Tab-separated table of C-alpha atoms and ligand atoms in Angstrom:
chain	number	residue	atom	x	y	z
A	154	MET	CA	70.799	41.646	-10.789
A	155	LYS	CA	73.388	42.643	-8.158
A	156	VAL	CA	76.930	43.850	-8.749
A	157	LEU	CA	79.520	42.635	-6.236
A	158	LYS	CA	83.003	44.129	-6.121
A	159	PHE	CA	85.872	42.397	-4.326
A	160	GLY	CA	88.983	44.412	-3.496
A	161	GLY	CA	92.669	43.525	-3.472
A	162	THR	CA	92.744	41.762	-0.102
A	163	SER	CA	89.612	39.774	-0.964
A	164	VAL	CA	91.465	38.207	-3.907
A	165	GLY	CA	94.913	38.460	-2.300
A	166	SER	CA	95.229	35.018	-0.698
A	167	ILE	CA	94.019	31.486	-1.329
A	168	GLU	CA	91.864	31.583	1.803
A	169	ASN	CA	90.183	34.829	0.809
A	170	ILE	CA	89.598	33.645	-2.764
A	171	GLN	CA	87.771	30.672	-1.255
A	172	ASN	CA	85.727	33.066	0.932
A	173	VAL	CA	84.761	35.011	-2.188
A	174	LYS	CA	83.697	31.810	-3.936
A	175	ASN	CA	81.420	30.949	-0.999
A	176	ILE	CA	79.912	34.450	-0.893
A	177	ILE	CA	79.015	34.521	-4.577
A	178	ASN	CA	77.836	30.916	-4.845
A	179	ASP	CA	74.167	31.528	-3.931
A	180	GLY	CA	72.463	30.592	-7.191
A	181	GLU	CA	71.610	34.224	-8.066
A	182	GLN	CA	72.885	35.689	-11.314
A	183	LYS	CA	75.361	38.505	-10.679
A	184	ILE	CA	78.233	40.567	-12.026
A	185	VAL	CA	81.451	40.285	-10.013
A	186	VAL	CA	84.005	43.062	-10.338
A	187	LEU	CA	87.533	42.199	-9.214
A	188	SER	CA	90.563	44.308	-8.315
A	189	ALA	CA	94.111	43.125	-8.779
A	190	MET	CA	95.511	40.937	-5.978
A	191	SER	CA	96.709	43.200	-3.167
A	192	GLY	CA	100.160	44.642	-3.789
A	193	THR	CA	100.100	43.929	-7.531
A	194	THR	CA	99.093	47.408	-8.752
A	195	ASN	CA	101.736	49.017	-6.505
A	196	THR	CA	104.356	46.657	-7.952
A	197	LEU	CA	103.242	47.432	-11.514
A	198	VAL	CA	103.557	51.145	-10.713
A	199	THR	CA	107.186	50.563	-9.648
A	200	ILE	CA	107.862	48.804	-12.981
A	201	ALA	CA	106.493	51.859	-14.815
A	202	SER	CA	108.621	54.145	-12.608
A	203	ALA	CA	111.747	52.116	-13.396
A	204	ILE	CA	111.094	52.697	-17.114
A	205	GLU	CA	110.491	56.402	-16.457
A	206	ASN	CA	113.779	56.572	-14.502
A	207	LYS	CA	115.606	54.881	-17.377
A	208	THR	CA	116.470	51.785	-15.336
A	209	PRO	CA	114.464	49.213	-17.339
A	210	GLU	CA	116.593	46.289	-16.089
A	211	GLU	CA	115.260	47.070	-12.584
A	212	GLY	CA	111.732	46.839	-14.036
A	213	VAL	CA	112.537	43.424	-15.522
A	214	GLY	CA	113.776	42.192	-12.127
A	215	ILE	CA	110.607	43.392	-10.377
A	216	ALA	CA	108.413	41.767	-13.050
A	217	LYS	CA	110.238	38.427	-12.736
A	218	ALA	CA	109.881	38.408	-8.948
A	219	LEU	CA	106.142	39.114	-9.262
A	220	GLN	CA	105.814	36.353	-11.873
A	221	GLU	CA	107.303	33.876	-9.352
A	222	LYS	CA	104.656	34.886	-6.802
A	223	TYR	CA	101.901	34.275	-9.352
A	224	HIS	CA	103.311	30.840	-10.154
A	225	THR	CA	103.042	29.960	-6.454
A	226	VAL	CA	99.409	31.140	-6.336
A	227	VAL	CA	98.555	29.182	-9.495
A	228	ASP	CA	100.098	26.023	-8.026
A	229	GLN	CA	98.058	26.467	-4.846
A	230	LEU	CA	94.763	27.158	-6.651
A	231	PHE	CA	94.845	24.702	-9.548
A	232	ASN	CA	95.358	21.053	-8.798
A	233	GLU	CA	93.951	19.950	-12.145
A	234	GLU	CA	96.982	19.675	-14.458
A	235	ASN	CA	95.547	21.024	-17.709
A	236	LEU	CA	94.003	24.010	-15.974
A	237	ASN	CA	97.250	24.645	-14.111
A	238	ILE	CA	99.124	24.703	-17.421
A	239	ASP	CA	96.505	26.894	-19.099
A	240	VAL	CA	96.536	29.503	-16.320
A	241	LYS	CA	100.353	29.482	-16.108
A	242	ASN	CA	100.505	30.074	-19.870
A	243	TYR	CA	98.210	33.058	-19.457
A	244	VAL	CA	100.298	34.399	-16.556
A	245	ASN	CA	103.518	33.913	-18.532
A	246	GLY	CA	101.965	35.684	-21.534
A	247	ILE	CA	101.180	38.731	-19.358
A	248	PHE	CA	104.702	38.804	-17.857
A	249	ASN	CA	106.407	38.384	-21.259
A	250	PHE	CA	104.319	41.325	-22.463
A	251	LEU	CA	105.348	43.372	-19.388
A	252	ILE	CA	109.017	42.534	-19.895
A	253	ASP	CA	108.771	43.559	-23.578
A	254	LEU	CA	107.231	46.873	-22.511
A	255	THR	CA	110.278	47.689	-20.356
A	256	SER	CA	112.328	48.293	-23.525
A	257	GLU	CA	109.931	51.028	-24.724
A	258	ASN	CA	110.210	54.740	-23.984
A	259	TYR	CA	108.170	55.967	-21.046
A	260	SER	CA	104.786	57.588	-21.682
A	261	LEU	CA	101.527	57.791	-19.747
A	262	ASP	CA	99.970	55.352	-22.238
A	263	LEU	CA	102.767	52.873	-21.517
A	264	ALA	CA	102.292	53.231	-17.741
A	265	ASN	CA	98.528	52.731	-18.139
A	266	LYS	CA	99.103	49.539	-20.143
A	267	ILE	CA	101.410	48.247	-17.405
A	268	VAL	CA	99.108	48.937	-14.438
A	269	ALA	CA	96.143	47.369	-16.262
A	270	GLN	CA	97.726	43.904	-16.137
A	271	GLY	CA	96.866	43.273	-12.458
A	272	GLU	CA	93.113	43.108	-13.025
A	273	LEU	CA	93.585	40.997	-16.173
A	274	LEU	CA	95.561	38.470	-14.106
A	275	SER	CA	93.153	38.286	-11.152
A	276	THR	CA	90.010	37.907	-13.278
A	277	TYR	CA	91.487	35.238	-15.570
A	278	MET	CA	92.643	33.200	-12.566
A	279	PHE	CA	89.383	33.621	-10.676
A	280	ASN	CA	87.224	32.632	-13.655
A	281	ALA	CA	89.339	29.490	-14.175
A	282	TYR	CA	89.163	28.729	-10.441
A	283	LEU	CA	85.341	28.974	-10.354
A	284	LYS	CA	85.149	26.639	-13.338
A	285	GLN	CA	87.467	24.163	-11.612
A	286	GLU	CA	85.123	24.290	-8.622
A	287	GLY	CA	82.144	23.521	-10.853
A	288	LEU	CA	80.487	26.967	-10.780
A	289	SER	CA	78.864	28.566	-13.797
A	290	ALA	CA	81.107	31.547	-14.626
A	291	ALA	CA	82.079	33.660	-17.640
A	292	LEU	CA	84.432	36.582	-18.255
A	293	LEU	CA	83.204	39.939	-19.544
A	294	PRO	CA	86.362	41.799	-20.674
A	295	ALA	CA	86.028	45.333	-19.280
A	296	LEU	CA	87.976	46.829	-22.186
A	297	ASN	CA	85.091	45.803	-24.479
A	298	PHE	CA	82.641	48.134	-22.707
A	299	MET	CA	84.197	50.419	-20.054
A	300	ARG	CA	85.090	53.767	-21.559
A	301	ILE	CA	85.876	57.272	-20.373
A	302	ASP	CA	85.340	60.397	-22.444
A	303	GLU	CA	87.636	63.337	-23.143
A	304	ALA	CA	86.890	64.802	-19.703
A	305	LYS	CA	87.844	61.420	-18.164
A	306	GLU	CA	84.237	60.861	-17.086
A	307	PRO	CA	82.577	57.472	-17.676
A	308	ASN	CA	80.734	57.416	-20.991
A	309	LEU	CA	77.574	55.845	-19.594
A	310	SER	CA	75.630	55.518	-22.841
A	311	HIS	CA	78.566	53.694	-24.505
A	312	ILE	CA	78.991	51.493	-21.424
A	313	LYS	CA	75.272	50.609	-21.316
A	314	THR	CA	75.091	49.535	-24.953
A	315	HIS	CA	78.395	47.697	-25.055
A	316	LEU	CA	77.936	45.921	-21.728
A	317	LYS	CA	74.555	44.664	-22.886
A	318	GLU	CA	76.097	43.478	-26.163
A	319	GLU	CA	78.919	41.790	-24.264
A	320	ILE	CA	76.471	39.920	-22.016
A	321	ASP	CA	74.301	38.925	-25.002
A	322	ASN	CA	77.338	37.592	-26.867
A	323	THR	CA	78.734	35.647	-23.911
A	324	GLU	CA	77.642	32.138	-22.939
A	325	SER	CA	74.966	32.496	-20.254
A	326	ALA	CA	76.405	32.110	-16.747
A	327	ASP	CA	75.403	32.610	-13.110
A	328	ILE	CA	78.520	34.616	-12.379
A	329	TYR	CA	79.853	37.168	-14.822
A	330	ILE	CA	83.354	38.301	-13.882
A	331	THR	CA	84.898	41.556	-15.017
A	332	GLN	CA	87.923	43.736	-14.311
A	333	GLY	CA	87.614	46.744	-12.052
A	334	PHE	CA	89.697	49.892	-12.551
A	335	ILE	CA	90.600	49.510	-16.234
A	336	CYS	CA	88.905	51.099	-19.238
A	337	LEU	CA	89.593	52.578	-22.652
A	338	ASP	CA	89.831	56.311	-23.204
A	339	ASP	CA	88.266	58.289	-26.053
A	340	ASN	CA	91.290	57.444	-28.265
A	341	ASP	CA	90.925	53.710	-27.608
A	342	ASN	CA	94.039	53.656	-25.417
A	343	ILE	CA	94.052	51.615	-22.220
A	344	SER	CA	93.368	53.892	-19.275
A	345	ASN	CA	91.973	53.581	-15.762
A	346	LEU	CA	89.632	55.136	-13.221
A	347	GLN	CA	92.523	56.162	-10.923
A	348	ARG	CA	93.795	54.280	-7.889
A	349	GLY	CA	91.069	52.468	-5.991
A	350	GLY	CA	88.924	52.688	-9.141
A	351	SER	CA	87.355	49.227	-8.927
A	352	ASP	CA	84.725	50.626	-6.543
A	353	TYR	CA	83.843	53.142	-9.246
A	354	THR	CA	83.696	50.394	-11.909
A	355	ALA	CA	81.146	48.557	-9.743
A	356	THR	CA	78.810	51.538	-9.369
A	357	ILE	CA	79.176	52.508	-13.045
A	358	ILE	CA	78.121	48.968	-13.988
A	359	GLY	CA	75.382	49.143	-11.335
A	360	ALA	CA	74.012	52.281	-12.988
A	361	ALA	CA	74.402	50.818	-16.498
A	362	ILE	CA	72.285	47.746	-15.712
A	363	LEU	CA	70.064	49.480	-13.107
A	364	ALA	CA	71.224	46.914	-10.572
A	365	GLU	CA	69.128	46.003	-7.572
A	366	GLU	CA	72.157	46.705	-5.352
A	367	VAL	CA	75.917	47.235	-5.537
A	368	GLN	CA	78.039	45.516	-2.905
A	369	ILE	CA	81.614	46.559	-2.152
A	370	TRP	CA	83.383	43.682	-0.362
A	371	THR	CA	86.617	44.588	1.381
A	372	ASP	CA	88.734	43.832	4.461
A	373	ILE	CA	86.717	45.783	7.047
A	374	ASP	CA	83.119	45.676	8.304
A	375	GLY	CA	81.876	48.834	6.590
A	376	MET	CA	82.527	52.564	6.778
A	377	HIS	CA	83.977	53.392	10.211
A	378	ASN	CA	83.411	56.643	12.050
A	379	ASN	CA	87.098	57.571	11.739
A	380	ASP	CA	90.182	56.381	9.881
A	381	PRO	CA	91.025	52.982	11.451
A	382	ARG	CA	94.576	53.208	10.090
A	383	CYS	CA	95.457	55.960	12.531
A	384	VAL	CA	92.730	56.092	15.211
A	385	ASP	CA	91.972	53.360	17.779
A	386	GLY	CA	88.436	52.510	18.824
A	387	THR	CA	86.652	53.365	15.575
A	388	SER	CA	83.329	51.655	14.880
A	389	PRO	CA	81.264	50.823	11.791
A	390	ILE	CA	78.310	53.018	10.751
A	391	SER	CA	75.200	51.019	9.790
A	392	ASN	CA	73.491	53.582	7.563
A	393	LEU	CA	74.698	56.483	5.478
A	394	SER	CA	72.897	58.682	2.985
A	395	PHE	CA	74.347	59.113	-0.498
A	396	ASP	CA	75.342	62.670	0.468
A	397	GLU	CA	77.184	61.550	3.596
A	398	ALA	CA	78.984	58.718	1.793
A	399	ALA	CA	79.944	61.021	-1.077
A	400	GLU	CA	81.480	63.564	1.343
A	401	LEU	CA	83.417	60.865	3.225
A	402	ALA	CA	84.725	59.243	0.056
A	403	TYR	CA	85.697	62.585	-1.474
A	404	PHE	CA	87.412	63.741	1.705
A	405	GLY	CA	89.643	60.730	2.108
A	406	ALA	CA	87.842	57.677	3.580
A	407	LYS	CA	89.965	55.177	1.650
A	408	ILE	CA	87.360	52.427	1.788
A	409	LEU	CA	85.631	54.101	-1.181
A	410	HIS	CA	87.004	55.658	-4.359
A	411	PRO	CA	86.067	59.376	-4.245
A	412	GLN	CA	83.475	59.049	-7.039
A	413	THR	CA	81.906	55.752	-5.942
A	414	VAL	CA	78.385	56.963	-5.186
A	415	THR	CA	78.107	59.412	-8.111
A	416	PRO	CA	76.790	56.954	-10.733
A	417	VAL	CA	74.164	55.292	-8.505
A	418	ARG	CA	72.632	58.120	-6.487
A	419	VAL	CA	70.352	59.417	-9.284
A	420	ASP	CA	68.719	56.012	-9.626
A	421	ASN	CA	68.685	55.339	-5.872
A	422	ILE	CA	70.651	52.119	-6.233
A	423	PRO	CA	71.779	51.143	-2.723
A	424	VAL	CA	75.449	50.442	-2.046
A	425	ARG	CA	76.353	47.971	0.682
A	426	LEU	CA	79.841	47.788	2.183
A	427	LYS	CA	80.677	44.281	3.421
A	428	ASN	CA	83.599	42.398	4.946
A	429	THR	CA	84.860	39.385	2.954
A	430	MET	CA	86.506	38.009	6.102
A	431	ASP	CA	83.304	38.401	8.161
A	432	PRO	CA	80.312	38.140	5.790
A	433	GLU	CA	77.812	37.991	8.678
A	434	ALA	CA	78.742	41.491	9.899
A	435	TYR	CA	76.075	44.030	8.835
A	436	GLY	CA	78.545	46.485	7.273
A	437	THR	CA	77.203	49.790	5.960
A	438	LEU	CA	74.168	50.479	3.808
A	439	ILE	CA	74.393	53.627	1.688
A	440	SER	CA	70.952	54.619	0.449
A	441	SER	CA	68.532	57.490	-0.030
A	442	GLN	CA	66.978	57.017	3.419
A	443	THR	CA	66.929	60.221	5.440
A	444	PRO	CA	69.573	59.655	8.069
A	445	GLU	CA	69.568	60.737	11.707
A	446	ASN	CA	71.046	64.152	12.378
A	447	GLY	CA	74.459	64.538	13.941
A	448	ILE	CA	78.151	63.877	13.336
A	449	LYS	CA	78.624	60.439	11.802
A	450	ALA	CA	82.262	60.274	10.850
A	451	LEU	CA	85.594	61.982	10.338
A	452	ALA	CA	87.914	61.606	7.374
A	453	ALA	CA	91.050	63.328	6.148
A	454	LYS	CA	92.511	64.141	2.787
A	455	GLU	CA	96.234	64.761	2.392
A	456	GLY	CA	98.418	66.604	-0.096
A	457	ILE	CA	96.445	69.826	0.066
A	458	THR	CA	97.858	73.224	-0.924
A	459	ALA	CA	96.404	76.413	0.601
A	460	ILE	CA	96.654	79.686	-1.288
A	461	LYS	CA	95.982	83.065	0.334
A	462	ILE	CA	95.152	85.739	-2.211
A	463	LYS	CA	95.353	89.285	-0.817
A	464	SER	CA	94.023	92.290	-2.599
A	465	GLY	CA	93.869	95.804	-1.152
A	466	ARG	CA	90.067	96.107	-1.010
A	467	MET	CA	88.700	92.832	-2.166
A	468	LEU	CA	85.031	93.043	-1.346
A	469	GLN	CA	84.653	96.471	-2.861
A	470	ALA	CA	86.346	95.344	-6.058
A	471	HIS	CA	83.518	93.953	-8.154
A	472	GLY	CA	84.417	90.814	-10.028
A	473	PHE	CA	87.603	90.104	-8.071
A	474	LEU	CA	86.522	86.609	-7.020
A	475	LYS	CA	85.296	85.941	-10.544
A	476	LYS	CA	88.783	86.704	-11.885
A	477	VAL	CA	90.327	84.432	-9.259
A	478	PHE	CA	88.001	81.529	-10.054
A	479	GLU	CA	88.499	81.938	-13.799
A	480	ILE	CA	92.228	81.395	-13.344
A	481	PHE	CA	91.619	78.082	-11.537
A	482	GLU	CA	89.014	77.089	-14.100
A	483	SER	CA	91.350	77.747	-17.015
A	484	TYR	CA	93.772	75.186	-15.526
A	485	GLU	CA	90.963	72.686	-14.781
A	486	THR	CA	91.877	72.819	-11.101
A	487	SER	CA	89.041	72.407	-8.665
A	488	ILE	CA	88.866	74.205	-5.359
A	489	ASP	CA	87.892	72.334	-2.153
A	490	MET	CA	87.700	74.924	0.649
A	491	ILE	CA	87.242	78.686	0.592
A	492	THR	CA	87.237	81.340	3.321
A	493	THR	CA	87.093	85.062	2.804
A	494	SER	CA	87.727	88.337	4.622
A	495	GLU	CA	87.601	91.965	3.531
A	496	VAL	CA	91.157	91.870	2.245
A	497	ALA	CA	91.864	88.281	1.354
A	498	VAL	CA	90.483	84.978	0.188
A	499	SER	CA	92.074	81.668	1.153
A	500	LEU	CA	91.362	78.542	-0.801
A	501	THR	CA	92.662	75.012	-1.161
A	502	ILE	CA	93.401	72.697	-4.059
A	503	ASP	CA	94.535	69.078	-4.083
A	504	ASP	CA	95.765	68.913	-7.675
A	505	ASP	CA	98.945	71.015	-7.802
A	506	LYS	CA	99.941	69.988	-11.341
A	507	ASN	CA	99.431	73.518	-12.646
A	508	LEU	CA	100.198	75.361	-9.409
A	509	ASN	CA	103.104	77.401	-10.782
A	510	LYS	CA	101.120	78.650	-13.775
A	511	ILE	CA	98.137	79.462	-11.537
A	512	LEU	CA	100.378	81.387	-9.129
A	513	GLU	CA	101.970	83.322	-11.991
A	514	GLU	CA	98.549	84.537	-13.128
A	515	LEU	CA	97.284	85.227	-9.607
A	516	ASN	CA	100.398	87.321	-8.969
A	517	THR	CA	99.268	89.753	-11.636
A	518	ILE	CA	96.123	90.665	-9.667
A	519	ALA	CA	97.048	90.118	-6.007
A	520	THR	CA	99.671	89.211	-3.437
A	521	ILE	CA	99.950	85.476	-2.873
A	522	GLU	CA	100.995	83.241	0.027
A	523	VAL	CA	101.194	79.482	-0.445
A	524	ASP	CA	101.198	76.755	2.223
A	525	THR	CA	101.869	73.253	0.935
A	526	ASN	CA	101.623	69.985	2.859
A	527	GLN	CA	98.226	70.670	4.412
A	528	SER	CA	95.400	68.225	5.258
A	529	ILE	CA	91.656	68.700	5.214
A	530	VAL	CA	89.978	67.041	8.185
A	531	CYS	CA	86.335	66.679	7.441
A	532	LEU	CA	83.375	66.062	9.776
A	533	VAL	CA	80.389	64.503	8.065
A	534	GLY	CA	76.808	63.942	9.137
A	535	HIS	CA	73.275	64.933	8.183
A	536	GLY	CA	72.390	68.367	9.540
A	537	ILE	CA	75.584	68.684	11.582
A	538	VAL	CA	75.762	72.418	11.112
A	539	ASN	CA	72.732	72.872	13.369
A	540	HIS	CA	73.154	69.887	15.654
A	541	SER	CA	73.270	70.385	19.411
A	542	GLU	CA	76.459	68.296	19.855
A	543	THR	CA	78.495	69.956	17.114
A	544	PHE	CA	79.883	72.686	19.392
A	545	LYS	CA	82.160	70.040	20.908
A	546	MET	CA	84.345	70.064	17.818
A	547	PHE	CA	85.508	73.584	18.523
A	548	GLN	CA	87.487	72.365	21.535
A	549	ILE	CA	90.046	71.305	18.904
A	550	LEU	CA	91.114	74.961	18.730
A	551	GLN	CA	92.890	74.395	22.078
A	552	ASP	CA	94.962	71.535	20.681
A	553	VAL	CA	95.868	72.161	17.068
A	554	LYS	CA	96.600	75.181	14.879
A	555	ILE	CA	93.697	75.451	12.429
A	556	ARG	CA	94.554	77.241	9.180
A	557	MET	CA	90.980	77.431	7.772
A	558	ILE	CA	87.451	76.351	8.720
A	559	SER	CA	84.608	75.799	6.298
A	560	TYR	CA	81.280	75.754	8.140
A	561	GLY	CA	77.841	76.074	6.617
A	562	GLY	CA	78.830	75.377	3.006
A	563	SER	CA	76.523	72.390	3.229
A	564	ASN	CA	74.499	70.949	6.096
A	565	ASN	CA	76.448	67.693	5.951
A	566	ASN	CA	80.050	68.808	6.120
A	567	ILE	CA	82.386	70.888	8.242
A	568	SER	CA	86.001	71.021	7.087
A	569	LEU	CA	89.151	72.069	8.930
A	570	LEU	CA	92.509	72.726	7.295
A	571	VAL	CA	95.527	71.720	9.380
A	572	HIS	CA	99.201	71.109	8.678
A	573	ALA	CA	99.790	67.521	7.530
A	574	ASP	CA	101.901	66.906	10.665
A	575	ASP	CA	98.789	67.613	12.776
A	576	LYS	CA	96.405	65.382	10.812
A	577	VAL	CA	96.563	62.317	13.040
A	578	LYS	CA	96.455	64.376	16.234
A	579	THR	CA	93.383	66.228	14.920
A	580	LEU	CA	91.571	62.996	13.983
A	581	ARG	CA	92.365	61.388	17.353
A	582	THR	CA	91.529	64.416	19.469
A	583	LEU	CA	88.254	65.099	17.647
A	584	HIS	CA	87.356	61.419	18.012
A	585	GLY	CA	87.673	61.836	21.781
A	586	TYR	CA	85.576	65.028	21.864
A	587	LEU	CA	82.848	63.730	19.559
A	588	PHE	CA	82.523	59.978	19.949
A	589	GLU	CA	83.935	58.953	23.306
A	590	PRO	CA	81.736	59.414	26.350
A	591	VAL	CA	83.231	61.670	29.003
A	592	ALA	CA	84.076	59.515	32.035
B	82	LIG	P1	90.105	47.261	-1.210
B	82	LIG	O1	91.451	46.774	-1.659
B	82	LIG	O2	89.177	46.168	-0.799
B	82	LIG	O3	89.503	48.236	-2.169
B	82	LIG	P2	90.945	49.467	0.439
B	82	LIG	O4	92.273	49.303	1.086
B	82	LIG	O5	90.901	50.328	-0.769
B	82	LIG	O6	90.359	48.019	0.159
B	82	LIG	O7	89.870	50.035	1.487
B	82	LIG	C1	89.690	49.411	2.736
B	82	LIG	C2	90.576	50.087	3.772
B	82	LIG	O8	90.167	51.455	3.924
B	82	LIG	C3	90.421	49.541	5.175
B	82	LIG	O9	91.254	48.428	5.372
B	82	LIG	C4	90.798	50.723	6.060
B	82	LIG	O10	92.112	50.649	6.516
B	82	LIG	C5	90.723	51.929	5.125
B	82	LIG	N1	89.857	53.000	5.645
B	82	LIG	C6	90.182	54.320	5.693
B	82	LIG	N2	89.188	55.040	6.224
B	82	LIG	C7	88.189	54.166	6.523
B	82	LIG	C8	86.901	54.303	7.118
B	82	LIG	N3	86.412	55.503	7.488
B	82	LIG	N4	86.162	53.194	7.288
B	82	LIG	C9	86.624	51.979	6.913
B	82	LIG	N5	87.829	51.782	6.356
B	82	LIG	C10	88.614	52.861	6.150
B	83	LIG	N1	93.994	47.717	-8.443
B	83	LIG	C1	93.687	49.129	-8.455
B	83	LIG	C2	94.449	49.845	-7.347
B	83	LIG	O1	95.176	49.198	-6.600
B	83	LIG	C3	92.212	49.403	-8.373
B	83	LIG	C4	91.550	48.978	-7.073
B	83	LIG	O2	92.120	48.197	-6.316
B	83	LIG	O3	90.410	49.418	-6.849
B	83	LIG	O4	94.363	51.025	-7.250
B	84	LIG	MG1	89.939	50.233	-2.576
């Protein structure tokens, strides 16, 4: 069985919903994972923020405006009167629930409940729509099987057993539809797999059922060789290894949630990236095939903090780095880049939740300098560290101030740390040096 995930844009308009119906209507049994309609999760986040900012009446206004939009979509999708009424009742039930929640006190659990509603809406509507169109479809409620553990990692054994049970207890159908993104945590509270998490839901389900393939359908024809939101002339990459895709997703290629390939790589389940608006386009195949050597793509991750830790005679002080790493570990903060010299070590983190406490402890063993608002620009490709074309990247030193370089940590990745203001310039200039032929 295949798992097909459709993102926000793919279910964000009547035309695209019809495209999705045509793509999945091929007679093969499949699981379809849906995101919320585009814009919905962002709007739900603003409702939660209004509650947090103690302006619940603003939250009510935002919810009512979104409800109106859903009524319009329902009227466009459902011409059959009873179905129209049924789906509108469901939509109204969700919005009444949301409006009730605005009178509660803010908590993370409350915010998680609010943002979960987008996927519940899209899947209910889509299931009803497929039925109206005469397709064989059934809903598999994700909250009955998707679960994360205490460490916020997917609990795969729970998911396997409960997903199987859910399928066994559901009327047999060609198309099983489920919600991306949402799950329960180890205390049975509604939680989620972080923004963009529907990709991750699809590969977790792919691993749970040992799917033949996972397909991620979105609004672009596969993984491009640079960020198309800020660089012109990018092009799709036909094949990527799991390692390459994992590096690109982790280092900011928004087309994939950072953890997307983790669940499927051990079982070699291929992941195909496809364009809902152009299903004939090849897209990108992520698999265990050994890829060609050389730089494949650039990506960038924002919101990075660099910390320089200076100690009089670092390398001669046994155990100094160990002490440094233990401090980060005790605050569950992972480190992305590291460079060292005789007297200092510089490293970067992207989660600055516990930065002040970390700095307080580091200050007891060393002198600290902190640079916030940095970006990691990452070059990815099999064997790039030894490739004959890689030298071209170093021309960037003429154009942009580079704060750190990480080279040789793995054969597939070279990372540069630049100020956030230089991110776009770095991506564009490197694109010219690496991918555009010299005239
Ligand atoms: P979905 O809602 O379908 O999950 P996303 O917006 O999360 O879609 O991801 C698709 C978007 O990712 C594209 O529209 C594109 O702007 C952006 N993107 C960023 N980097 C890349 C890249 N390297 N290749 C392709 N798309 C990228
Ligand atoms: N709807 C969620 C989000 O916007 C999950 C997803 O789209 O993958 O982040
Ligand atoms: Mg996405």
